[in-house]
Amino acid sequence: MLSISIHANNISKKYGNRIIFSSINFDASPSHPCAICGPNGSGKSTLLEILGGIRRPSSGSVRYTQNGENIENNYERFFGFVSPRLRFYDELTALETIQFVSGGADIMGKSVHLLEQFGLNQYRNLQIGHFSTGMLQRLKIITALILNPPVLLLDEPTSNLDETGKNTFFTLMQKIIPHKTIVIATNDPDEAALCSRRIVLGA
Amino acid sequence: MRKILRLIRKDLLVEFRERRSLFIVLSFAISTTLSSAIASAGTSLGAWERAILLWIIILFAGIIGLAHSFTREEERGTSLFLRLSSPPAFVFFSKLIFNICFFAVLEAVIVSAFVFFHEGDVPSPFIFITIILGGGFALSSGATVLSAIAAKSAMRGALFAVISFPVLLPVLIAAIRATALCFERHDISAASEMIFFLAFSGALISISYLIFPHIWNNE
């Protein structure tokens, strides 16, 4: 398993003249999950997307390192991503979506295991357009985990989940926290409690 | 190549399960071909009139489908998922190949209907088919990257129509000219337009490949 750390260096983001946040510095590494907290509109999701290279910061930089060595661009291959902004294809089934994410890797056994774990195995051949928001959230978590990425960027990962879904997620997280670099954007106290560090935006 | 095929398979599944856009494009193609045949019934159209009519139908029916390829990703919010799942070059080539195949199928439907309803003879079927496919290849090559540019704008459909016209006009003119020459039995002159189609497609695909990551990764 790769051990990857994320280093945020003096990150600022503004839209027009509106400064969303500025001078954000922190490091995230395996076994030290980090929570990004703050009120609505404080830029939690934006900061998480900047960490994943999905958005560009107005200033500052993000570095991914492996054993202290810088990793070049294309960070997508290193992280699993859960976000309300992530939308799947309604016409594909749950299994087809997981296979699409896997990029042809042999993940059938792991897919079935995760689908069973999150209570979706019986719906694996159902088109996603027929899924509820809670089922979609479970599927997002599965797609983030399927390739066993060394980094997880999670934006409100338990939103729309019922108690069973939340329990499954928290149990799984307790197991993988020591092995992965995890950053969670959240206002949920239970999600934040998973993390050993907090970055508070808009404070 | 396997990763590109995976993306094409995804597009095929989405397209055929959604059906709506496929139905719109095919119904437009058939209805315009039939309407033009009924409107011109009893009139003997010349080679140039037939070529112009044929390519206008192909262009407008095809553009509806081609504009759709990236616009749908943005409108339905799936572009982020696609972006995280595959590198930009794979996305570009999968959409390009899908569009070229889609255009070829559409051309087969339109040309069959056109030849049937307009009862025109085609002196050199092989050269005629080569011109139709070559023109379609050039139009798809241009329209793919234009669709990606337009999809990032708020006025997607309108922008695509505006920017595609000047870029695709030379192809349209060359295709009409080649088809008319083919109808007039000037096969050698008609076939020479293929060089233009290939050069145009080659240049546009190369430029598109270079600029696509910047378009695609734009916030």
Short mmCIF file of C-alpha atoms in Angstrom, two decimals:
data_model
loop_
_atom_site.label_atom_id
_atom_site.label_comp_id
_atom_site.label_asym_id
_atom_site.label_seq_id
_atom_site.Cartn_x
_atom_site.Cartn_y
_atom_site.Cartn_z
CA MET A 1 0.00 0.00 0.00
CA LEU A 2 1.33 3.42 -1.00
CA SER A 3 1.80 5.92 1.80
CA ILE A 4 0.98 9.38 0.52
CA SER A 5 0.91 12.68 2.41
CA ILE A 6 -0.76 15.92 1.37
CA HIS A 7 0.81 19.30 2.07
CA ALA A 8 -1.27 22.47 1.72
CA ASN A 9 0.93 25.52 1.51
CA ASN A 10 -0.55 28.98 2.05
CA ILE A 11 -3.70 28.26 0.05
CA SER A 12 -6.13 31.07 -0.69
CA LYS A 13 -9.25 31.12 -2.81
CA LYS A 14 -11.30 34.04 -3.98
CA TYR A 15 -14.13 34.47 -6.45
CA GLY A 16 -13.96 37.95 -7.92
CA ASN A 17 -13.24 40.23 -4.98
CA ARG A 18 -14.75 37.85 -2.43
CA ILE A 19 -12.11 36.04 -0.42
CA ILE A 20 -13.41 32.58 0.54
CA PHE A 21 -10.39 31.65 2.67
CA SER A 22 -6.75 32.59 2.81
CA SER A 23 -3.40 31.36 4.10
CA ILE A 24 -4.42 27.78 4.78
CA ASN A 25 -1.48 25.60 5.80
CA PHE A 26 -1.66 22.00 6.93
CA ASP A 27 -0.35 18.50 6.32
CA ALA A 28 -2.38 15.31 6.18
CA SER A 29 -0.78 11.89 6.43
CA PRO A 30 -1.78 8.28 7.16
CA SER A 31 -3.23 7.70 10.62
CA HIS A 32 -3.68 11.46 11.10
CA PRO A 33 -7.02 12.23 9.44
CA CYS A 34 -7.89 15.84 9.10
CA ALA A 35 -11.33 17.50 9.32
CA ILE A 36 -12.20 20.72 7.52
CA CYS A 37 -14.98 22.42 9.44
CA GLY A 38 -16.80 25.72 9.14
CA PRO A 39 -20.17 27.28 8.46
CA ASN A 40 -21.99 26.99 5.14
CA GLY A 41 -20.20 28.95 2.42
CA SER A 42 -16.89 28.98 4.26
CA GLY A 43 -15.24 26.97 1.46
CA LYS A 44 -14.93 23.47 2.94
CA SER A 45 -15.85 21.71 -0.30
CA THR A 46 -13.75 24.14 -2.33
CA LEU A 47 -10.70 23.47 -0.17
CA LEU A 48 -11.24 19.71 -0.49
CA GLU A 49 -11.47 20.03 -4.28
CA ILE A 50 -8.29 22.12 -4.31
CA LEU A 51 -6.55 19.32 -2.39
CA GLY A 52 -7.64 16.92 -5.13
CA GLY A 53 -6.54 19.18 -7.96
CA ILE A 54 -10.14 19.54 -9.11
CA ARG A 55 -10.01 23.30 -8.55
CA ARG A 56 -7.07 25.63 -8.67
CA PRO A 57 -6.23 27.83 -5.68
CA SER A 58 -6.02 31.61 -6.22
CA SER A 59 -2.64 31.41 -4.55
CA GLY A 60 -0.56 28.81 -2.71
CA SER A 61 0.02 25.21 -3.69
CA VAL A 62 -0.75 21.59 -2.85
CA ARG A 63 1.90 18.90 -2.88
CA TYR A 64 1.51 15.13 -2.70
CA THR A 65 4.53 13.31 -1.36
CA GLN A 66 5.51 9.68 -1.06
CA ASN A 67 8.24 9.03 1.50
CA GLY A 68 9.16 12.72 1.34
CA GLU A 69 9.51 12.70 -2.46
CA ASN A 70 7.24 15.00 -4.45
CA ILE A 71 4.70 13.37 -6.74
CA GLU A 72 3.96 15.14 -10.00
CA ASN A 73 0.47 16.13 -11.18
CA ASN A 74 -2.50 13.85 -11.94
CA TYR A 75 -3.33 13.22 -8.31
CA GLU A 76 -6.65 11.61 -9.35
CA ARG A 77 -5.02 8.19 -9.43
CA PHE A 78 -4.19 8.47 -5.72
CA PHE A 79 -7.46 9.45 -4.14
CA GLY A 80 -11.00 8.26 -3.67
CA PHE A 81 -13.51 11.09 -3.68
CA VAL A 82 -16.96 11.43 -2.14
CA SER A 83 -18.86 14.65 -2.69
CA PRO A 84 -22.40 15.92 -3.15
CA ARG A 85 -21.13 17.35 -6.47
CA LEU A 86 -20.28 13.89 -7.76
CA ARG A 87 -22.99 12.59 -10.08
CA PHE A 88 -23.13 9.15 -11.68
CA TYR A 89 -24.73 8.10 -14.97
CA ASP A 90 -28.40 7.34 -14.32
CA GLU A 91 -28.46 4.76 -17.14
CA LEU A 92 -25.65 2.58 -15.73
CA THR A 93 -26.23 -0.02 -13.05
CA ALA A 94 -24.39 0.05 -9.72
CA LEU A 95 -22.10 -2.76 -10.85
CA GLU A 96 -21.39 -1.13 -14.22
CA THR A 97 -20.52 2.10 -12.41
CA ILE A 98 -18.07 0.31 -10.11
CA GLN A 99 -16.55 -1.52 -13.10
CA PHE A 100 -16.23 1.79 -14.94
CA VAL A 101 -14.37 3.33 -11.99
CA SER A 102 -12.11 0.30 -11.71
CA GLY A 103 -10.75 0.89 -15.21
CA GLY A 104 -10.78 -2.78 -16.12
CA ALA A 105 -9.07 -4.00 -12.95
CA ASP A 106 -10.32 -7.33 -11.63
CA ILE A 107 -12.49 -6.09 -8.79
CA MET A 108 -15.52 -8.39 -8.98
CA GLY A 109 -14.86 -10.04 -5.64
CA LYS A 110 -14.18 -6.77 -3.88
CA SER A 111 -17.19 -5.12 -5.55
CA VAL A 112 -19.53 -7.79 -4.28
CA HIS A 113 -17.95 -7.59 -0.81
CA LEU A 114 -18.40 -3.80 -0.60
CA LEU A 115 -21.90 -3.95 -2.12
CA GLU A 116 -22.87 -6.51 0.51
CA GLN A 117 -21.24 -4.47 3.27
CA PHE A 118 -23.25 -1.39 2.28
CA GLY A 119 -26.47 -3.34 1.63
CA LEU A 120 -26.52 -2.72 -2.12
CA ASN A 121 -25.70 -6.17 -3.50
CA GLN A 122 -29.33 -6.97 -4.27
CA TYR A 123 -29.54 -3.73 -6.27
CA ARG A 124 -26.29 -4.14 -8.15
CA ASN A 125 -28.03 -4.64 -11.51
CA LEU A 126 -30.48 -1.79 -10.99
CA GLN A 127 -29.93 1.40 -12.98
CA ILE A 128 -28.74 4.25 -10.78
CA GLY A 129 -31.60 6.47 -11.93
CA HIS A 130 -33.82 4.34 -9.67
CA PHE A 131 -31.59 4.76 -6.58
CA SER A 132 -32.58 6.82 -3.54
CA THR A 133 -30.20 9.55 -2.30
CA GLY A 134 -29.07 7.27 0.54
CA MET A 135 -28.30 4.42 -1.86
CA LEU A 136 -26.41 6.84 -4.09
CA GLN A 137 -24.34 7.99 -1.11
CA ARG A 138 -23.48 4.38 -0.30
CA LEU A 139 -22.44 3.84 -3.90
CA LYS A 140 -20.25 6.95 -3.81
CA ILE A 141 -18.43 5.54 -0.78
CA ILE A 142 -18.00 2.18 -2.55
CA THR A 143 -16.56 3.81 -5.69
CA ALA A 144 -14.16 5.83 -3.53
CA LEU A 145 -12.90 2.66 -1.84
CA ILE A 146 -12.97 0.13 -4.67
CA LEU A 147 -9.42 0.70 -5.92
CA ASN A 148 -8.04 0.91 -2.39
CA PRO A 149 -6.54 4.40 -2.93
CA PRO A 150 -3.97 5.69 -0.42
CA VAL A 151 -5.86 9.00 -0.02
CA LEU A 152 -9.55 9.63 0.71
CA LEU A 153 -11.11 13.06 0.23
CA LEU A 154 -14.57 12.95 1.73
CA ASP A 155 -17.11 15.74 1.60
CA GLU A 156 -19.96 15.10 4.06
CA PRO A 157 -19.58 11.34 3.57
CA THR A 158 -22.50 10.29 5.78
CA SER A 159 -25.05 12.80 4.48
CA ASN A 160 -28.30 11.05 3.47
CA LEU A 161 -27.20 7.80 5.13
CA ASP A 162 -29.48 6.03 7.60
CA GLU A 163 -28.20 4.68 10.92
CA THR A 164 -27.16 1.35 9.36
CA GLY A 165 -25.26 3.12 6.61
CA LYS A 166 -23.55 5.42 9.09
CA ASN A 167 -22.54 2.50 11.32
CA THR A 168 -21.09 0.63 8.33
CA PHE A 169 -19.16 3.73 7.27
CA PHE A 170 -17.76 4.49 10.74
CA THR A 171 -16.78 0.86 11.34
CA LEU A 172 -14.96 0.75 8.01
CA MET A 173 -13.23 4.06 8.66
CA GLN A 174 -11.90 2.88 12.03
CA LYS A 175 -10.23 0.01 10.18
CA ILE A 176 -8.66 2.04 7.38
CA ILE A 177 -7.64 5.25 9.17
CA PRO A 178 -4.19 3.91 10.16
CA HIS A 179 -3.39 3.07 6.54
CA LYS A 180 -4.74 6.02 4.57
CA THR A 181 -4.46 9.78 4.36
CA ILE A 182 -7.96 11.05 4.98
CA VAL A 183 -9.40 14.56 4.79
CA ILE A 184 -13.08 15.08 5.62
CA ALA A 185 -15.03 18.26 4.95
CA THR A 186 -17.85 18.21 7.46
CA ASN A 187 -20.03 19.86 10.04
CA ASP A 188 -21.14 16.53 11.45
CA PRO A 189 -19.69 15.98 14.95
CA ASP A 190 -19.44 12.21 14.42
CA GLU A 191 -17.48 12.60 11.17
CA ALA A 192 -15.23 15.25 12.74
CA ALA A 193 -14.63 12.95 15.71
CA LEU A 194 -12.88 10.50 13.38
CA CYS A 195 -10.16 13.08 12.80
CA SER A 196 -7.22 13.95 14.98
CA ARG A 197 -6.89 17.45 13.54
CA ARG A 198 -9.31 20.19 12.53
CA ILE A 199 -9.01 23.11 10.18
CA VAL A 200 -11.74 25.62 10.91
CA LEU A 201 -12.67 27.90 8.05
CA GLY A 202 -14.57 31.16 8.40
CA ALA A 203 -13.66 31.40 12.06
CA MET B 1 -6.74 1.26 -25.92
CA ARG B 2 -8.68 -0.87 -23.44
CA LYS B 3 -9.41 2.21 -21.33
CA ILE B 4 -10.68 4.10 -24.35
CA LEU B 5 -12.92 1.16 -25.26
CA ARG B 6 -14.26 1.17 -21.69
CA LEU B 7 -15.26 4.83 -22.12
CA ILE B 8 -16.84 4.17 -25.52
CA ARG B 9 -18.80 1.28 -24.02
CA LYS B 10 -20.05 3.61 -21.29
CA ASP B 11 -21.20 6.16 -23.89
CA LEU B 12 -22.92 3.44 -25.91
CA LEU B 13 -24.77 2.12 -22.87
CA VAL B 14 -25.87 5.61 -21.81
CA GLU B 15 -26.91 6.56 -25.35
CA PHE B 16 -28.93 3.42 -26.06
CA ARG B 17 -30.56 3.25 -22.64
CA GLU B 18 -31.51 6.92 -22.74
CA ARG B 19 -32.69 6.64 -26.39
CA ARG B 20 -34.12 10.17 -26.40
CA SER B 21 -31.32 11.93 -28.30
CA LEU B 22 -30.90 8.99 -30.69
CA PHE B 23 -34.61 9.12 -31.45
CA ILE B 24 -34.52 12.91 -32.01
CA VAL B 25 -31.56 12.69 -34.40
CA LEU B 26 -32.96 9.78 -36.42
CA SER B 27 -36.45 11.26 -36.64
CA PHE B 28 -34.97 14.58 -37.78
CA ALA B 29 -32.89 12.79 -40.43
CA ILE B 30 -35.79 10.75 -41.78
CA SER B 31 -38.37 13.55 -41.66
CA THR B 32 -36.18 16.12 -43.44
CA THR B 33 -35.18 13.60 -46.13
CA LEU B 34 -38.81 12.64 -46.66
CA SER B 35 -40.00 16.28 -46.62
CA SER B 36 -37.41 17.32 -49.19
CA ALA B 37 -38.38 14.37 -51.41
CA ILE B 38 -42.09 15.25 -51.19
CA ALA B 39 -41.41 18.97 -51.79
CA SER B 40 -39.31 18.25 -54.86
CA ALA B 41 -41.57 15.49 -56.25
CA GLY B 42 -41.83 15.67 -60.02
CA THR B 43 -38.83 18.01 -60.23
CA SER B 44 -35.57 16.72 -61.55
CA LEU B 45 -32.86 17.98 -59.21
CA GLY B 46 -29.39 18.57 -60.63
CA ALA B 47 -26.21 17.08 -59.21
CA TRP B 48 -25.36 20.23 -57.21
CA GLU B 49 -28.88 20.66 -55.80
CA ARG B 50 -28.92 17.04 -54.66
CA ALA B 51 -25.46 17.34 -53.11
CA ILE B 52 -26.40 20.55 -51.25
CA LEU B 53 -29.64 19.04 -49.98
CA LEU B 54 -27.95 15.84 -48.86
CA TRP B 55 -25.17 17.58 -46.92
CA ILE B 56 -27.47 20.10 -45.26
CA ILE B 57 -29.55 17.21 -43.93
CA ILE B 58 -26.40 15.34 -42.81
CA LEU B 59 -24.93 18.45 -41.18
CA PHE B 60 -27.98 19.47 -39.18
CA ALA B 61 -28.94 15.96 -38.10
CA GLY B 62 -25.34 15.18 -37.16
CA ILE B 63 -24.69 18.41 -35.32
CA ILE B 64 -27.62 17.75 -32.99
CA GLY B 65 -25.94 14.50 -31.95
CA LEU B 66 -22.36 15.77 -31.86
CA ALA B 67 -23.17 18.86 -29.77
CA HIS B 68 -24.72 16.50 -27.29
CA SER B 69 -21.56 14.51 -26.47
CA PHE B 70 -19.97 16.89 -23.95
CA THR B 71 -23.00 19.07 -23.26
CA ARG B 72 -24.78 16.12 -21.67
CA GLU B 73 -21.86 15.54 -19.28
CA GLU B 74 -22.05 19.15 -18.07
CA GLU B 75 -25.84 19.42 -17.96
CA ARG B 76 -26.23 16.22 -15.97
CA GLY B 77 -23.27 16.95 -13.73
CA THR B 78 -21.38 13.77 -14.65
CA SER B 79 -18.30 15.58 -15.97
CA LEU B 80 -16.62 15.58 -12.54
CA PHE B 81 -17.11 11.82 -12.23
CA LEU B 82 -15.74 11.31 -15.74
CA ARG B 83 -12.82 13.63 -15.04
CA LEU B 84 -11.85 11.74 -11.90
CA SER B 85 -12.25 8.35 -13.60
CA SER B 86 -10.17 8.89 -16.74
CA PRO B 87 -7.29 11.03 -18.02
CA PRO B 88 -8.29 13.83 -20.46
CA ALA B 89 -6.63 12.20 -23.50
CA PHE B 90 -8.69 9.03 -23.05
CA VAL B 91 -11.88 11.05 -22.65
CA PHE B 92 -11.11 13.02 -25.82
CA PHE B 93 -10.32 10.01 -27.99
CA SER B 94 -13.28 8.01 -26.70
CA LYS B 95 -15.67 10.88 -27.51
CA LEU B 96 -13.99 11.39 -30.89
CA ILE B 97 -14.27 7.71 -31.86
CA PHE B 98 -17.83 7.54 -30.56
CA ASN B 99 -18.79 10.65 -32.55
CA ILE B 100 -17.15 9.37 -35.75
CA CYS B 101 -19.00 6.04 -35.45
CA PHE B 102 -22.25 7.78 -34.51
CA PHE B 103 -21.91 10.09 -37.54
CA ALA B 104 -21.16 7.15 -39.86
CA VAL B 105 -24.29 5.30 -38.72
CA LEU B 106 -26.34 8.45 -39.12
CA GLU B 107 -24.94 8.99 -42.61
CA ALA B 108 -25.85 5.42 -43.54
CA VAL B 109 -29.46 6.06 -42.52
CA ILE B 110 -29.67 9.46 -44.24
CA VAL B 111 -27.93 8.40 -47.46
CA SER B 112 -30.07 5.24 -47.76
CA ALA B 113 -33.24 7.27 -47.25
CA PHE B 114 -32.01 10.03 -49.57
CA VAL B 115 -31.12 7.70 -52.43
CA PHE B 116 -34.41 5.82 -51.98
CA PHE B 117 -36.71 8.84 -51.79
CA HIS B 118 -34.94 11.00 -54.37
CA GLU B 119 -34.50 8.12 -56.79
CA GLY B 120 -31.17 9.48 -57.95
CA ASP B 121 -28.57 7.15 -59.39
CA VAL B 122 -25.09 7.08 -57.92
CA PRO B 123 -22.59 6.43 -60.74
CA SER B 124 -19.65 5.41 -58.51
CA PRO B 125 -20.98 3.98 -55.28
CA PHE B 126 -17.53 3.30 -53.84
CA ILE B 127 -16.28 6.87 -54.36
CA PHE B 128 -19.62 8.26 -53.19
CA ILE B 129 -19.49 6.26 -49.93
CA THR B 130 -15.84 7.25 -49.42
CA ILE B 131 -16.75 10.93 -49.80
CA ILE B 132 -19.70 10.64 -47.43
CA LEU B 133 -17.58 8.87 -44.78
CA GLY B 134 -14.63 11.24 -45.31
CA GLY B 135 -16.83 14.31 -44.94
CA GLY B 136 -18.46 12.81 -41.85
CA PHE B 137 -15.04 12.03 -40.38
CA ALA B 138 -13.91 15.64 -40.86
CA LEU B 139 -17.14 17.08 -39.45
CA SER B 140 -17.00 14.80 -36.38
CA SER B 141 -13.33 15.64 -35.79
CA GLY B 142 -14.11 19.36 -35.74
CA ALA B 143 -17.35 19.12 -33.84
CA THR B 144 -15.94 17.02 -30.96
CA VAL B 145 -13.59 19.65 -29.58
CA LEU B 146 -16.06 22.46 -30.34
CA SER B 147 -18.65 20.58 -28.33
CA ALA B 148 -16.20 20.39 -25.40
CA ILE B 149 -15.56 24.15 -25.59
CA ALA B 150 -19.25 25.01 -25.85
CA ALA B 151 -20.17 22.64 -22.98
CA LYS B 152 -18.12 24.73 -20.54
CA SER B 153 -20.11 27.85 -21.40
CA ALA B 154 -23.45 28.90 -19.90
CA MET B 155 -24.97 29.28 -23.41
CA ARG B 156 -24.00 25.81 -24.61
CA GLY B 157 -26.27 25.22 -27.61
CA ALA B 158 -26.04 28.77 -28.93
CA LEU B 159 -22.27 28.91 -28.56
CA PHE B 160 -21.83 25.58 -30.33
CA ALA B 161 -23.90 26.81 -33.29
CA VAL B 162 -21.89 30.04 -33.49
CA ILE B 163 -18.39 28.57 -33.22
CA SER B 164 -19.03 25.47 -35.29
CA PHE B 165 -20.24 27.37 -38.36
CA PRO B 166 -16.92 28.99 -39.41
CA VAL B 167 -14.84 25.92 -38.48
CA LEU B 168 -17.02 23.37 -40.27
CA LEU B 169 -17.94 25.50 -43.29
CA PRO B 170 -14.82 24.56 -45.34
CA VAL B 171 -15.62 20.87 -44.82
CA LEU B 172 -19.22 21.37 -45.81
CA ILE B 173 -18.23 23.21 -49.00
CA ALA B 174 -15.66 20.54 -49.91
CA ALA B 175 -18.14 17.74 -49.19
CA ILE B 176 -20.85 19.33 -51.33
CA ARG B 177 -18.38 19.92 -54.16
CA ALA B 178 -17.03 16.35 -54.01
CA THR B 179 -20.52 14.83 -53.87
CA ALA B 180 -21.73 16.94 -56.80
CA LEU B 181 -18.67 15.98 -58.83
CA CYS B 182 -19.34 12.34 -58.01
CA PHE B 183 -22.96 12.70 -59.19
CA GLU B 184 -21.57 14.28 -62.40
CA ARG B 185 -19.24 11.28 -62.91
CA HIS B 186 -16.03 13.28 -62.34
CA ASP B 187 -14.69 10.62 -60.02
CA ILE B 188 -11.01 11.63 -59.98
CA SER B 189 -11.79 15.25 -59.02
CA ALA B 190 -14.28 14.06 -56.41
CA ALA B 191 -11.82 11.63 -54.85
CA SER B 192 -9.16 14.34 -54.59
CA GLU B 193 -11.31 16.09 -51.96
CA MET B 194 -10.50 13.17 -49.68
CA ILE B 195 -7.02 14.64 -49.22
CA PHE B 196 -8.63 17.80 -47.86
CA PHE B 197 -10.85 15.80 -45.47
CA LEU B 198 -7.88 13.84 -44.14
CA ALA B 199 -5.66 16.93 -43.80
CA PHE B 200 -8.41 18.89 -42.07
CA SER B 201 -9.17 16.03 -39.67
CA GLY B 202 -5.50 15.38 -38.95
CA ALA B 203 -4.79 19.02 -38.15
CA LEU B 204 -7.89 19.46 -36.03
CA ILE B 205 -7.43 16.23 -34.08
CA SER B 206 -3.80 17.16 -33.33
CA ILE B 207 -4.73 20.65 -32.11
CA SER B 208 -7.70 19.28 -30.17
CA TYR B 209 -5.51 16.68 -28.46
CA LEU B 210 -3.15 19.45 -27.30
CA ILE B 211 -5.78 21.89 -26.05
CA PHE B 212 -8.36 19.42 -24.73
CA PRO B 213 -6.83 18.94 -21.22
CA HIS B 214 -6.99 22.72 -20.68
CA ILE B 215 -10.62 22.85 -21.79
CA TRP B 216 -11.64 19.75 -19.86
CA ASN B 217 -9.92 20.67 -16.59
CA ASN B 218 -11.24 24.22 -16.66
CA GLU B 219 -13.29 24.83 -13.49
#
